[in-house]
Amino acid sequence: MVTNVLQHANALNCWVSLLVDKGLLKVQIQDDGDGIPQSSVHGVGMNSMRERTEELGGRFRLDSLTTGICILAEIPIPHSGGQA
């Protein structure tokens, strides 16, 4: 996704955050670029991120903001059953 920001967004900033919360890995990527026009068709990269997240039992959301976009992927972390 960061590659997409660099190539397409005309953004000045890109924020990436990773959080583990209640058995989920939450990955959020946000930029302050041009955003995605409503008439735009998502490319291979965006579709691949959505498909892979859903294959792992997660949820994928893309929000178009006033400035830029925000992507949130929430992926379940399998419980290993072992001890740390």
PDB file of N, CA and C in Angstrom:
ATOM      1  N   MET A   1       0.815  -1.195   0.000  1.00  0.00           N
ATOM      2  CA  MET A   1       0.000   0.000   0.000  1.00  0.00           C
ATOM      3  C   MET A   1       0.860   1.261   0.000  1.00  0.00           C
ATOM      4  N   VAL A   2       1.950   1.234   0.737  1.00  0.00           N
ATOM      5  CA  VAL A   2       2.825   2.404   0.761  1.00  0.00           C
ATOM      6  C   VAL A   2       3.345   2.687  -0.646  1.00  0.00           C
ATOM      7  N   THR A   3       3.598   1.639  -1.417  1.00  0.00           N
ATOM      8  CA  THR A   3       4.019   1.816  -2.812  1.00  0.00           C
ATOM      9  C   THR A   3       2.934   2.550  -3.593  1.00  0.00           C
ATOM     10  N   ASN A   4       1.677   2.201  -3.369  1.00  0.00           N
ATOM     11  CA  ASN A   4       0.569   2.894  -4.042  1.00  0.00           C
ATOM     12  C   ASN A   4       0.546   4.373  -3.676  1.00  0.00           C
ATOM     13  N   VAL A   5       0.785   4.671  -2.417  1.00  0.00           N
ATOM     14  CA  VAL A   5       0.817   6.066  -1.975  1.00  0.00           C
ATOM     15  C   VAL A   5       1.912   6.817  -2.733  1.00  0.00           C
ATOM     16  N   LEU A   6       3.102   6.214  -2.797  1.00  0.00           N
ATOM     17  CA  LEU A   6       4.215   6.863  -3.482  1.00  0.00           C
ATOM     18  C   LEU A   6       3.947   7.064  -4.977  1.00  0.00           C
ATOM     19  N   GLN A   7       3.315   6.085  -5.607  1.00  0.00           N
ATOM     20  CA  GLN A   7       3.119   6.134  -7.056  1.00  0.00           C
ATOM     21  C   GLN A   7       1.898   6.932  -7.500  1.00  0.00           C
ATOM     22  N   HIS A   8       0.844   6.957  -6.688  1.00  0.00           N
ATOM     23  CA  HIS A   8      -0.428   7.480  -7.184  1.00  0.00           C
ATOM     24  C   HIS A   8      -1.060   8.611  -6.385  1.00  0.00           C
ATOM     25  N   ALA A   9      -0.729   8.759  -5.118  1.00  0.00           N
ATOM     26  CA  ALA A   9      -1.527   9.613  -4.239  1.00  0.00           C
ATOM     27  C   ALA A   9      -1.146  11.086  -4.236  1.00  0.00           C
ATOM     28  N   ASN A  10       0.060  11.415  -4.667  1.00  0.00           N
ATOM     29  CA  ASN A  10       0.548  12.791  -4.525  1.00  0.00           C
ATOM     30  C   ASN A  10       0.448  13.248  -3.069  1.00  0.00           C
ATOM     31  N   ALA A  11       0.764  12.350  -2.152  1.00  0.00           N
ATOM     32  CA  ALA A  11       0.648  12.638  -0.721  1.00  0.00           C
ATOM     33  C   ALA A  11       1.936  13.249  -0.182  1.00  0.00           C
ATOM     34  N   LEU A  12       1.779  14.071   0.834  1.00  0.00           N
ATOM     35  CA  LEU A  12       2.926  14.587   1.572  1.00  0.00           C
ATOM     36  C   LEU A  12       3.289  13.665   2.726  1.00  0.00           C
ATOM     37  N   ASN A  13       2.271  12.973   3.266  1.00  0.00           N
ATOM     38  CA  ASN A  13       2.464  12.121   4.436  1.00  0.00           C
ATOM     39  C   ASN A  13       1.741  10.794   4.260  1.00  0.00           C
ATOM     40  N   CYS A  14       2.301   9.769   4.893  1.00  0.00           N
ATOM     41  CA  CYS A  14       1.675   8.446   4.947  1.00  0.00           C
ATOM     42  C   CYS A  14       1.945   7.884   6.337  1.00  0.00           C
ATOM     43  N   TRP A  15       0.894   7.444   7.010  1.00  0.00           N
ATOM     44  CA  TRP A  15       1.017   6.899   8.356  1.00  0.00           C
ATOM     45  C   TRP A  15       0.660   5.425   8.323  1.00  0.00           C
ATOM     46  N   VAL A  16       1.475   4.616   8.968  1.00  0.00           N
ATOM     47  CA  VAL A  16       1.233   3.176   9.065  1.00  0.00           C
ATOM     48  C   VAL A  16       1.220   2.821  10.545  1.00  0.00           C
ATOM     49  N   SER A  17       0.178   2.121  10.963  1.00  0.00           N
ATOM     50  CA  SER A  17       0.145   1.680  12.357  1.00  0.00           C
ATOM     51  C   SER A  17      -0.224   0.203  12.422  1.00  0.00           C
ATOM     52  N   LEU A  18       0.393  -0.473  13.377  1.00  0.00           N
ATOM     53  CA  LEU A  18       0.136  -1.882  13.659  1.00  0.00           C
ATOM     54  C   LEU A  18      -0.266  -1.985  15.121  1.00  0.00           C
ATOM     55  N   LEU A  19      -1.339  -2.713  15.371  1.00  0.00           N
ATOM     56  CA  LEU A  19      -1.831  -2.859  16.736  1.00  0.00           C
ATOM     57  C   LEU A  19      -2.363  -4.271  16.900  1.00  0.00           C
ATOM     58  N   VAL A  20      -2.034  -4.893  18.016  1.00  0.00           N
ATOM     59  CA  VAL A  20      -2.626  -6.180  18.371  1.00  0.00           C
ATOM     60  C   VAL A  20      -3.629  -5.900  19.474  1.00  0.00           C
ATOM     61  N   ASP A  21      -4.899  -6.276  19.213  1.00  0.00           N
ATOM     62  CA  ASP A  21      -5.969  -5.974  20.157  1.00  0.00           C
ATOM     63  C   ASP A  21      -7.015  -7.074  20.093  1.00  0.00           C
ATOM     64  N   LYS A  22      -7.265  -7.718  21.221  1.00  0.00           N
ATOM     65  CA  LYS A  22      -8.314  -8.731  21.346  1.00  0.00           C
ATOM     66  C   LYS A  22      -8.219  -9.802  20.262  1.00  0.00           C
ATOM     67  N   GLY A  23      -7.013 -10.321  20.063  1.00  0.00           N
ATOM     68  CA  GLY A  23      -6.822 -11.408  19.120  1.00  0.00           C
ATOM     69  C   GLY A  23      -6.789 -11.007  17.656  1.00  0.00           C
ATOM     70  N   LEU A  24      -6.706  -9.710  17.393  1.00  0.00           N
ATOM     71  CA  LEU A  24      -6.654  -9.224  16.011  1.00  0.00           C
ATOM     72  C   LEU A  24      -5.378  -8.422  15.780  1.00  0.00           C
ATOM     73  N   LEU A  25      -4.790  -8.608  14.612  1.00  0.00           N
ATOM     74  CA  LEU A  25      -3.742  -7.712  14.138  1.00  0.00           C
ATOM     75  C   LEU A  25      -4.448  -6.646  13.320  1.00  0.00           C
ATOM     76  N   LYS A  26      -4.317  -5.406  13.741  1.00  0.00           N
ATOM     77  CA  LYS A  26      -4.959  -4.293  13.036  1.00  0.00           C
ATOM     78  C   LYS A  26      -3.879  -3.486  12.331  1.00  0.00           C
ATOM     79  N   VAL A  27      -3.998  -3.403  11.023  1.00  0.00           N
ATOM     80  CA  VAL A  27      -3.052  -2.660  10.194  1.00  0.00           C
ATOM     81  C   VAL A  27      -3.822  -1.488   9.579  1.00  0.00           C
ATOM     82  N   GLN A  28      -3.351  -0.286   9.840  1.00  0.00           N
ATOM     83  CA  GLN A  28      -3.994   0.909   9.287  1.00  0.00           C
ATOM     84  C   GLN A  28      -2.972   1.711   8.497  1.00  0.00           C
ATOM     85  N   ILE A  29      -3.360   2.106   7.297  1.00  0.00           N
ATOM     86  CA  ILE A  29      -2.511   2.929   6.431  1.00  0.00           C
ATOM     87  C   ILE A  29      -3.354   4.112   5.987  1.00  0.00           C
ATOM     88  N   GLN A  30      -2.833   5.309   6.204  1.00  0.00           N
ATOM     89  CA  GLN A  30      -3.570   6.521   5.859  1.00  0.00           C
ATOM     90  C   GLN A  30      -2.626   7.504   5.186  1.00  0.00           C
ATOM     91  N   ASP A  31      -3.151   8.214   4.197  1.00  0.00           N
ATOM     92  CA  ASP A  31      -2.335   9.238   3.545  1.00  0.00           C
ATOM     93  C   ASP A  31      -3.139  10.525   3.410  1.00  0.00           C
ATOM     94  N   ASP A  32      -2.438  11.593   3.058  1.00  0.00           N
ATOM     95  CA  ASP A  32      -3.095  12.888   2.873  1.00  0.00           C
ATOM     96  C   ASP A  32      -3.039  13.316   1.402  1.00  0.00           C
ATOM     97  N   GLY A  33      -3.144  12.352   0.520  1.00  0.00           N
ATOM     98  CA  GLY A  33      -3.031  12.614  -0.910  1.00  0.00           C
ATOM     99  C   GLY A  33      -4.346  12.948  -1.587  1.00  0.00           C
ATOM    100  N   ASP A  34      -4.391  12.641  -2.877  1.00  0.00           N
ATOM    101  CA  ASP A  34      -5.522  13.002  -3.734  1.00  0.00           C
ATOM    102  C   ASP A  34      -6.775  12.169  -3.498  1.00  0.00           C
ATOM    103  N   GLY A  35      -6.642  11.029  -2.864  1.00  0.00           N
ATOM    104  CA  GLY A  35      -7.784  10.147  -2.679  1.00  0.00           C
ATOM    105  C   GLY A  35      -8.033   9.313  -3.925  1.00  0.00           C
ATOM    106  N   ILE A  36      -9.121   8.577  -3.911  1.00  0.00           N
ATOM    107  CA  ILE A  36      -9.467   7.715  -5.036  1.00  0.00           C
ATOM    108  C   ILE A  36     -10.778   8.224  -5.629  1.00  0.00           C
ATOM    109  N   PRO A  37     -10.775   8.591  -6.912  1.00  0.00           N
ATOM    110  CA  PRO A  37     -12.018   9.048  -7.537  1.00  0.00           C
ATOM    111  C   PRO A  37     -13.073   7.941  -7.507  1.00  0.00           C
ATOM    112  N   GLN A  38     -14.342   8.311  -7.366  1.00  0.00           N
ATOM    113  CA  GLN A  38     -15.415   7.325  -7.314  1.00  0.00           C
ATOM    114  C   GLN A  38     -15.487   6.496  -8.587  1.00  0.00           C
ATOM    115  N   SER A  39     -15.080   7.075  -9.705  1.00  0.00           N
ATOM    116  CA  SER A  39     -15.139   6.355 -10.975  1.00  0.00           C
ATOM    117  C   SER A  39     -13.963   5.397 -11.148  1.00  0.00           C
ATOM    118  N   SER A  40     -13.023   5.396 -10.214  1.00  0.00           N
ATOM    119  CA  SER A  40     -11.817   4.588 -10.314  1.00  0.00           C
ATOM    120  C   SER A  40     -12.124   3.110 -10.088  1.00  0.00           C
ATOM    121  N   VAL A  41     -11.432   2.252 -10.843  1.00  0.00           N
ATOM    122  CA  VAL A  41     -11.512   0.809 -10.664  1.00  0.00           C
ATOM    123  C   VAL A  41     -10.278   0.389  -9.877  1.00  0.00           C
ATOM    124  N   HIS A  42     -10.488  -0.388  -8.812  1.00  0.00           N
ATOM    125  CA  HIS A  42      -9.356  -0.824  -7.988  1.00  0.00           C
ATOM    126  C   HIS A  42      -8.471  -1.755  -8.792  1.00  0.00           C
ATOM    127  N   GLY A  43      -7.169  -1.586  -8.619  1.00  0.00           N
ATOM    128  CA  GLY A  43      -6.194  -2.395  -9.327  1.00  0.00           C
ATOM    129  C   GLY A  43      -5.905  -3.704  -8.618  1.00  0.00           C
ATOM    130  N   VAL A  44      -4.940  -4.418  -9.156  1.00  0.00           N
ATOM    131  CA  VAL A  44      -4.554  -5.725  -8.638  1.00  0.00           C
ATOM    132  C   VAL A  44      -4.103  -5.632  -7.180  1.00  0.00           C
ATOM    133  N   GLY A  45      -3.311  -4.615  -6.844  1.00  0.00           N
ATOM    134  CA  GLY A  45      -2.796  -4.495  -5.483  1.00  0.00           C
ATOM    135  C   GLY A  45      -3.887  -4.351  -4.438  1.00  0.00           C
ATOM    136  N   MET A  46      -4.834  -3.465  -4.684  1.00  0.00           N
ATOM    137  CA  MET A  46      -5.922  -3.231  -3.731  1.00  0.00           C
ATOM    138  C   MET A  46      -6.800  -4.473  -3.607  1.00  0.00           C
ATOM    139  N   ASN A  47      -7.119  -5.083  -4.744  1.00  0.00           N
ATOM    140  CA  ASN A  47      -7.940  -6.300  -4.710  1.00  0.00           C
ATOM    141  C   ASN A  47      -7.215  -7.438  -4.011  1.00  0.00           C
ATOM    142  N   SER A  48      -5.907  -7.553  -4.221  1.00  0.00           N
ATOM    143  CA  SER A  48      -5.123  -8.606  -3.567  1.00  0.00           C
ATOM    144  C   SER A  48      -5.111  -8.427  -2.051  1.00  0.00           C
ATOM    145  N   MET A  49      -4.979  -7.183  -1.584  1.00  0.00           N
ATOM    146  CA  MET A  49      -4.990  -6.931  -0.143  1.00  0.00           C
ATOM    147  C   MET A  49      -6.330  -7.344   0.460  1.00  0.00           C
ATOM    148  N   ARG A  50      -7.415  -6.980  -0.216  1.00  0.00           N
ATOM    149  CA  ARG A  50      -8.750  -7.345   0.274  1.00  0.00           C
ATOM    150  C   ARG A  50      -8.921  -8.865   0.285  1.00  0.00           C
ATOM    151  N   GLU A  51      -8.568  -9.516  -0.807  1.00  0.00           N
ATOM    152  CA  GLU A  51      -8.746 -10.967  -0.910  1.00  0.00           C
ATOM    153  C   GLU A  51      -7.918 -11.705   0.129  1.00  0.00           C
ATOM    154  N   ARG A  52      -6.661 -11.314   0.306  1.00  0.00           N
ATOM    155  CA  ARG A  52      -5.794 -12.001   1.258  1.00  0.00           C
ATOM    156  C   ARG A  52      -6.291 -11.805   2.688  1.00  0.00           C
ATOM    157  N   THR A  53      -6.729 -10.615   3.015  1.00  0.00           N
ATOM    158  CA  THR A  53      -7.277 -10.350   4.348  1.00  0.00           C
ATOM    159  C   THR A  53      -8.493 -11.232   4.605  1.00  0.00           C
ATOM    160  N   GLU A  54      -9.390 -11.313   3.626  1.00  0.00           N
ATOM    161  CA  GLU A  54     -10.602 -12.118   3.782  1.00  0.00           C
ATOM    162  C   GLU A  54     -10.284 -13.612   3.814  1.00  0.00           C
ATOM    163  N   GLU A  55      -9.268 -14.063   3.054  1.00  0.00           N
ATOM    164  CA  GLU A  55      -8.854 -15.471   3.096  1.00  0.00           C
ATOM    165  C   GLU A  55      -8.384 -15.868   4.490  1.00  0.00           C
ATOM    166  N   LEU A  56      -7.807 -14.919   5.212  1.00  0.00           N
ATOM    167  CA  LEU A  56      -7.319 -15.178   6.565  1.00  0.00           C
ATOM    168  C   LEU A  56      -8.411 -14.989   7.619  1.00  0.00           C
ATOM    169  N   GLY A  57      -9.645 -14.771   7.166  1.00  0.00           N
ATOM    170  CA  GLY A  57     -10.772 -14.615   8.079  1.00  0.00           C
ATOM    171  C   GLY A  57     -10.928 -13.210   8.617  1.00  0.00           C
ATOM    172  N   GLY A  58     -10.272 -12.253   7.972  1.00  0.00           N
ATOM    173  CA  GLY A  58     -10.301 -10.877   8.454  1.00  0.00           C
ATOM    174  C   GLY A  58     -11.265  -9.984   7.702  1.00  0.00           C
ATOM    175  N   ARG A  59     -11.179  -8.709   8.043  1.00  0.00           N
ATOM    176  CA  ARG A  59     -12.011  -7.679   7.407  1.00  0.00           C
ATOM    177  C   ARG A  59     -11.106  -6.610   6.819  1.00  0.00           C
ATOM    178  N   PHE A  60     -11.521  -6.079   5.673  1.00  0.00           N
ATOM    179  CA  PHE A  60     -10.759  -5.055   4.970  1.00  0.00           C
ATOM    180  C   PHE A  60     -11.696  -3.891   4.692  1.00  0.00           C
ATOM    181  N   ARG A  61     -11.239  -2.693   4.991  1.00  0.00           N
ATOM    182  CA  ARG A  61     -12.077  -1.508   4.748  1.00  0.00           C
ATOM    183  C   ARG A  61     -11.223  -0.413   4.135  1.00  0.00           C
ATOM    184  N   LEU A  62     -11.766   0.229   3.121  1.00  0.00           N
ATOM    185  CA  LEU A  62     -11.117   1.375   2.498  1.00  0.00           C
ATOM    186  C   LEU A  62     -12.070   2.554   2.610  1.00  0.00           C
ATOM    187  N   ASP A  63     -11.614   3.617   3.232  1.00  0.00           N
ATOM    188  CA  ASP A  63     -12.423   4.827   3.382  1.00  0.00           C
ATOM    189  C   ASP A  63     -11.766   5.959   2.617  1.00  0.00           C
ATOM    190  N   SER A  64     -12.540   6.625   1.787  1.00  0.00           N
ATOM    191  CA  SER A  64     -12.066   7.812   1.099  1.00  0.00           C
ATOM    192  C   SER A  64     -12.332   8.996   2.015  1.00  0.00           C
ATOM    193  N   LEU A  65     -11.295   9.741   2.312  1.00  0.00           N
ATOM    194  CA  LEU A  65     -11.403  10.865   3.232  1.00  0.00           C
ATOM    195  C   LEU A  65     -11.474  12.171   2.449  1.00  0.00           C
ATOM    196  N   THR A  66     -11.694  13.267   3.133  1.00  0.00           N
ATOM    197  CA  THR A  66     -11.670  14.572   2.490  1.00  0.00           C
ATOM    198  C   THR A  66     -10.338  14.783   1.791  1.00  0.00           C
ATOM    199  N   THR A  67      -9.280  14.379   2.464  1.00  0.00           N
ATOM    200  CA  THR A  67      -7.941  14.402   1.887  1.00  0.00           C
ATOM    201  C   THR A  67      -7.342  13.026   2.080  1.00  0.00           C
ATOM    202  N   GLY A  68      -7.114  12.294   1.004  1.00  0.00           N
ATOM    203  CA  GLY A  68      -6.466  10.997   1.085  1.00  0.00           C
ATOM    204  C   GLY A  68      -7.420   9.853   1.333  1.00  0.00           C
ATOM    205  N   ILE A  69      -6.830   8.719   1.712  1.00  0.00           N
ATOM    206  CA  ILE A  69      -7.607   7.524   2.016  1.00  0.00           C
ATOM    207  C   ILE A  69      -7.097   6.899   3.307  1.00  0.00           C
ATOM    208  N   CYS A  70      -7.895   5.990   3.846  1.00  0.00           N
ATOM    209  CA  CYS A  70      -7.516   5.221   5.022  1.00  0.00           C
ATOM    210  C   CYS A  70      -7.908   3.767   4.760  1.00  0.00           C
ATOM    211  N   ILE A  71      -6.957   2.876   4.916  1.00  0.00           N
ATOM    212  CA  ILE A  71      -7.206   1.447   4.771  1.00  0.00           C
ATOM    213  C   ILE A  71      -7.021   0.810   6.133  1.00  0.00           C
ATOM    214  N   LEU A  72      -7.963  -0.046   6.497  1.00  0.00           N
ATOM    215  CA  LEU A  72      -7.874  -0.784   7.745  1.00  0.00           C
ATOM    216  C   LEU A  72      -8.073  -2.262   7.442  1.00  0.00           C
ATOM    217  N   ALA A  73      -7.108  -3.079   7.826  1.00  0.00           N
ATOM    218  CA  ALA A  73      -7.220  -4.531   7.726  1.00  0.00           C
ATOM    219  C   ALA A  73      -7.147  -5.093   9.135  1.00  0.00           C
ATOM    220  N   GLU A  74      -8.121  -5.925   9.476  1.00  0.00           N
ATOM    221  CA  GLU A  74      -8.147  -6.583  10.783  1.00  0.00           C
ATOM    222  C   GLU A  74      -8.066  -8.081  10.538  1.00  0.00           C
ATOM    223  N   ILE A  75      -6.997  -8.708  11.027  1.00  0.00           N
ATOM    224  CA  ILE A  75      -6.722 -10.108  10.735  1.00  0.00           C
ATOM    225  C   ILE A  75      -6.639 -10.884  12.046  1.00  0.00           C
ATOM    226  N   PRO A  76      -7.433 -11.962  12.178  1.00  0.00           N
ATOM    227  CA  PRO A  76      -7.359 -12.760  13.403  1.00  0.00           C
ATOM    228  C   PRO A  76      -5.980 -13.400  13.564  1.00  0.00           C
ATOM    229  N   ILE A  77      -5.509 -13.413  14.802  1.00  0.00           N
ATOM    230  CA  ILE A  77      -4.240 -14.069  15.123  1.00  0.00           C
ATOM    231  C   ILE A  77      -4.569 -15.443  15.669  1.00  0.00           C
ATOM    232  N   PRO A  78      -4.096 -16.484  14.985  1.00  0.00           N
ATOM    233  CA  PRO A  78      -4.400 -17.847  15.478  1.00  0.00           C
ATOM    234  C   PRO A  78      -3.795 -18.072  16.863  1.00  0.00           C
ATOM    235  N   HIS A  79      -4.532 -18.741  17.711  1.00  0.00           N
ATOM    236  CA  HIS A  79      -4.038 -19.071  19.050  1.00  0.00           C
ATOM    237  C   HIS A  79      -3.165 -20.306  18.957  1.00  0.00           C
ATOM    238  N   SER A  80      -1.927 -20.209  19.405  1.00  0.00           N
ATOM    239  CA  SER A  80      -0.984 -21.334  19.278  1.00  0.00           C
ATOM    240  C   SER A  80      -1.212 -22.409  20.332  1.00  0.00           C
ATOM    241  N   GLY A  81      -1.798 -22.041  21.453  1.00  0.00           N
ATOM    242  CA  GLY A  81      -2.023 -23.010  22.515  1.00  0.00           C
ATOM    243  C   GLY A  81      -0.792 -23.283  23.362  1.00  0.00           C
ATOM    244  N   GLY A  82       0.354 -22.746  22.956  1.00  0.00           N
ATOM    245  CA  GLY A  82       1.597 -22.941  23.713  1.00  0.00           C
ATOM    246  C   GLY A  82       1.763 -21.871  24.767  1.00  0.00           C
ATOM    247  N   GLN A  83       2.822 -22.035  25.533  1.00  0.00           N
ATOM    248  CA  GLN A  83       3.114 -21.036  26.566  1.00  0.00           C
ATOM    249  C   GLN A  83       4.284 -20.181  26.129  1.00  0.00           C
ATOM    250  N   ALA A  84       4.269 -18.940  26.552  1.00  0.00           N
ATOM    251  CA  ALA A  84       5.342 -18.009  26.196  1.00  0.00           C
ATOM    252  C   ALA A  84       6.537 -18.198  27.062  1.00  0.00           C
TER     253      ALA A  84
END
